[in-house]
Backbone as numpy.savetxt, mean C-alpha at the origin, in Angstrom:
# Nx Ny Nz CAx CAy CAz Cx Cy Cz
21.17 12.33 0.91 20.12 11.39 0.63 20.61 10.41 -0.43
20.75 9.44 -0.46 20.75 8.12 -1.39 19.69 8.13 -2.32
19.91 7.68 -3.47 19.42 6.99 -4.57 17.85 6.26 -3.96
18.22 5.09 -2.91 16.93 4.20 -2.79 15.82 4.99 -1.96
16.70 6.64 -1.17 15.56 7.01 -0.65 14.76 8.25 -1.42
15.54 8.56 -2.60 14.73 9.56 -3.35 13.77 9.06 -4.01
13.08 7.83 -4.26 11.92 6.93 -4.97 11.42 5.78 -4.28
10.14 5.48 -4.30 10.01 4.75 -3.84 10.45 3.03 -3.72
9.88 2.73 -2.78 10.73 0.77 -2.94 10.98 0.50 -4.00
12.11 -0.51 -4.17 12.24 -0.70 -5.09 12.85 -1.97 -4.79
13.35 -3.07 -5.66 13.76 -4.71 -5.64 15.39 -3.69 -6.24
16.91 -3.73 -5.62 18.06 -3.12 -6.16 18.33 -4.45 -7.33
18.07 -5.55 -7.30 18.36 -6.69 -8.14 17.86 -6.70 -10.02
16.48 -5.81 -9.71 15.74 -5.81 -10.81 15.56 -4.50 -11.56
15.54 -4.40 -12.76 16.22 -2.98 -13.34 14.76 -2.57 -13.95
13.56 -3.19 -14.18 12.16 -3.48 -14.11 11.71 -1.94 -13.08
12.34 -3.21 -11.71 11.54 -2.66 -10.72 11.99 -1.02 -10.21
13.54 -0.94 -10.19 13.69 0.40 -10.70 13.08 1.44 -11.25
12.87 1.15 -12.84 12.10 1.69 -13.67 10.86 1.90 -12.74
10.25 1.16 -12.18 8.63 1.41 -11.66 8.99 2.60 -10.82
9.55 2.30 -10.08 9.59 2.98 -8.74 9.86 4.53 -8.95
11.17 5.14 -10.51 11.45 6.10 -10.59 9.80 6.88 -11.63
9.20 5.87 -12.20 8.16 6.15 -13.10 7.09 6.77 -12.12
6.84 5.76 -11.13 5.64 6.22 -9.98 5.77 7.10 -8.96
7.23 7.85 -8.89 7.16 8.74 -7.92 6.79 9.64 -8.10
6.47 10.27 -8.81 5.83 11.93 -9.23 4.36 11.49 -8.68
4.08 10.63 -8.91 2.33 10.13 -8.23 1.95 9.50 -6.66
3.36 8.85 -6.62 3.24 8.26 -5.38 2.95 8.80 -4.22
3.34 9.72 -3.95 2.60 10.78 -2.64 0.79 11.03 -2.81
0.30 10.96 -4.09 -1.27 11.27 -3.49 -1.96 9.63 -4.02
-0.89 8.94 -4.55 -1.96 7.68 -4.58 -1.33 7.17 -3.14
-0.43 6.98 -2.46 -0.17 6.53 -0.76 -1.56 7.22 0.24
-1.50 8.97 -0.44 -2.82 9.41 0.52 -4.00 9.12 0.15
-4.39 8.54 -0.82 -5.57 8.04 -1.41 -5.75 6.86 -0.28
-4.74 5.85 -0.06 -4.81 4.54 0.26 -4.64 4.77 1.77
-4.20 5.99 2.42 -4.25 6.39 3.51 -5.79 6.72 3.95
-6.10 7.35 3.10 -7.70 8.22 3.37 -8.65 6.99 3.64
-8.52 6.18 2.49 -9.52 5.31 2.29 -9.62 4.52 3.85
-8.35 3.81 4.09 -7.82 3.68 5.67 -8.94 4.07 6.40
-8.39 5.77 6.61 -8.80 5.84 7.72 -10.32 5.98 7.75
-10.85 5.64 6.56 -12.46 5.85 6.56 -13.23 4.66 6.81
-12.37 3.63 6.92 -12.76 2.11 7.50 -12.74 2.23 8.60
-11.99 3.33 9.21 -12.45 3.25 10.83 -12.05 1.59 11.68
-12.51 1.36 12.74 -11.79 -0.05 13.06 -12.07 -1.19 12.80
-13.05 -0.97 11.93 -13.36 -2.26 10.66 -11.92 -2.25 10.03
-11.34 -1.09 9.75 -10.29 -1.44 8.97 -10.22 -2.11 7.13
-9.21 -2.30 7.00 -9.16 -2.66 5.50 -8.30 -4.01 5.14
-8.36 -4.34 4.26 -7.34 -5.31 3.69 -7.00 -4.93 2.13
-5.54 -5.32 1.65 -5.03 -5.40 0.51 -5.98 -5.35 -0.65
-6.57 -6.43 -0.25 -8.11 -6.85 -1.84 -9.29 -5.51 -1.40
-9.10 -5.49 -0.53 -10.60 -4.20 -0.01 -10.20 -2.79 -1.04
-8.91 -2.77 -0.55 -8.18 -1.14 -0.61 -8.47 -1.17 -2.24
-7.63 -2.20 -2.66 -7.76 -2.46 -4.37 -9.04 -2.29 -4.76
-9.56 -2.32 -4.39 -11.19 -2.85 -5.24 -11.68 -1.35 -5.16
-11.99 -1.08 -3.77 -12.29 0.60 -3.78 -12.03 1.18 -4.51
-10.71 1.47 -4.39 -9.62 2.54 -5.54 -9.41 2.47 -6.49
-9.82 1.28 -7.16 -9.72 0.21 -8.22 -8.16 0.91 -9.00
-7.60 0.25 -7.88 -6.29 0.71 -7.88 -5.43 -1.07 -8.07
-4.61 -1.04 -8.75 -3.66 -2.28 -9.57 -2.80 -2.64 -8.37
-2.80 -3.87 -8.11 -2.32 -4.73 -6.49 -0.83 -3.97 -6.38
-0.23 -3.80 -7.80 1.58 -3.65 -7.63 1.32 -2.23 -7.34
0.36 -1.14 -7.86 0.31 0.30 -7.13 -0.04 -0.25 -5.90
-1.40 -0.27 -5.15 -1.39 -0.08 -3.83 -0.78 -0.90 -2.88
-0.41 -2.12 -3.05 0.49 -2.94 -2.32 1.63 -1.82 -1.66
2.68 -1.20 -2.08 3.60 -0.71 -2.30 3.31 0.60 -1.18
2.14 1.12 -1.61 1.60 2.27 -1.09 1.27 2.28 0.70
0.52 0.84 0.67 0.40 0.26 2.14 1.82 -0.50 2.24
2.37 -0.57 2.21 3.73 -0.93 2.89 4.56 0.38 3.41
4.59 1.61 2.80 5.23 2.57 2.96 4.57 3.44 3.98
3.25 3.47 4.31 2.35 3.71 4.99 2.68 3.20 6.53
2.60 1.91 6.63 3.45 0.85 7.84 4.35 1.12 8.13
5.37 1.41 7.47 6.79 1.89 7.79 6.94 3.44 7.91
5.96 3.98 7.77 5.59 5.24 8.48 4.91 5.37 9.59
4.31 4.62 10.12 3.39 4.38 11.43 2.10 4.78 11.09
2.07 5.00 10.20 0.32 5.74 9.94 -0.53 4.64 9.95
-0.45 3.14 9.50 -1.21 2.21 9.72 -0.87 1.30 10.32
-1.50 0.37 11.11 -0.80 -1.04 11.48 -1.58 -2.56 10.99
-1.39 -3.05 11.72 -2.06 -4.37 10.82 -2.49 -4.68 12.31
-3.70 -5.57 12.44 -4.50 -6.01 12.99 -4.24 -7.71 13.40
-4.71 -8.19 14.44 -4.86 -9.42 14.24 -6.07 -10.32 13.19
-7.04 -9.41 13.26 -7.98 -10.11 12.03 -7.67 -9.87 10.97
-8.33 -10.83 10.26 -8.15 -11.11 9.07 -9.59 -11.65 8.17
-9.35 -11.41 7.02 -10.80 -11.29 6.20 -10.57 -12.05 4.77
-11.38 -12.39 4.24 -10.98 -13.32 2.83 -11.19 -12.37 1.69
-10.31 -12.43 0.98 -10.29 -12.08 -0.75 -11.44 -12.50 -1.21
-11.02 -11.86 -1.79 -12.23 -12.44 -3.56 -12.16 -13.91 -3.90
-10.48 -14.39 -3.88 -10.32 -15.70 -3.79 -10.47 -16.52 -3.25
-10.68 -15.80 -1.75 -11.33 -16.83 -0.74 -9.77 -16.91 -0.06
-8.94 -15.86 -0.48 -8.14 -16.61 0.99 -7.97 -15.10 2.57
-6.95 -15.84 3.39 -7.12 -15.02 4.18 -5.94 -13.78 3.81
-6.61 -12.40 4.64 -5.62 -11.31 4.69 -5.82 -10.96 5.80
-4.67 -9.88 5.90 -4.21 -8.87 6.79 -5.26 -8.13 6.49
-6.09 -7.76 8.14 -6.75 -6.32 8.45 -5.96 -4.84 8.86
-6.10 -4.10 8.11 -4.91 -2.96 8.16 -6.18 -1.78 8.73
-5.63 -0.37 9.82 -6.34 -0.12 10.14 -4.90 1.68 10.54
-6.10 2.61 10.98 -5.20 3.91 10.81 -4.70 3.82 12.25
-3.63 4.39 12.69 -3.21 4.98 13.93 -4.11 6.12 14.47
């Protein structure tokens, strides 16, 4: 096993982002299933980035990260709809397998 796959994502350029990634792995498995659960409790309404955050009132750089690793696991996919932020712009509808 490699280095980049014993922790989660990480930027190899930034020594920051390193740090995050080796800091948040002891947690990262039940905040990913947190952001999994929540998922699949949207059912095919589904979720978006700003949704997931707000629920969990979970910090964009935690759950961002969490739903990406999720995707690249197949457990979620992304949708063609899309729904507005808080800011008013558009997102990705993310939804469970």
């Amino acid at each position: 096993m490699t280095q980049t796959e014993m922790f989660p994502p990480f930027q190899v350029h930034s020594t920051t982002s390193i740090d995050a990634a080796i800091a948040i792995e002891p947690s990262s498995k039940n905040l990913r299933e947190q952001v999994y659960a929540y998922i699949v409790k949207c059912g095919a309404h589904g979720a978006t980035d700003d949704e997931i955050q707000v629920a969990l009132q979970m910090n964009p750089s935690t759950q961002r990260p969490r739903r990406i690793e999720l995707s690249n696991q197949g457990k979620i996919t992304r949708t063609d709809n899309t729904r507005k932020t808080r800011m008013g712009r558009s997102a990705t509808v993310w939804v469970a397998r």
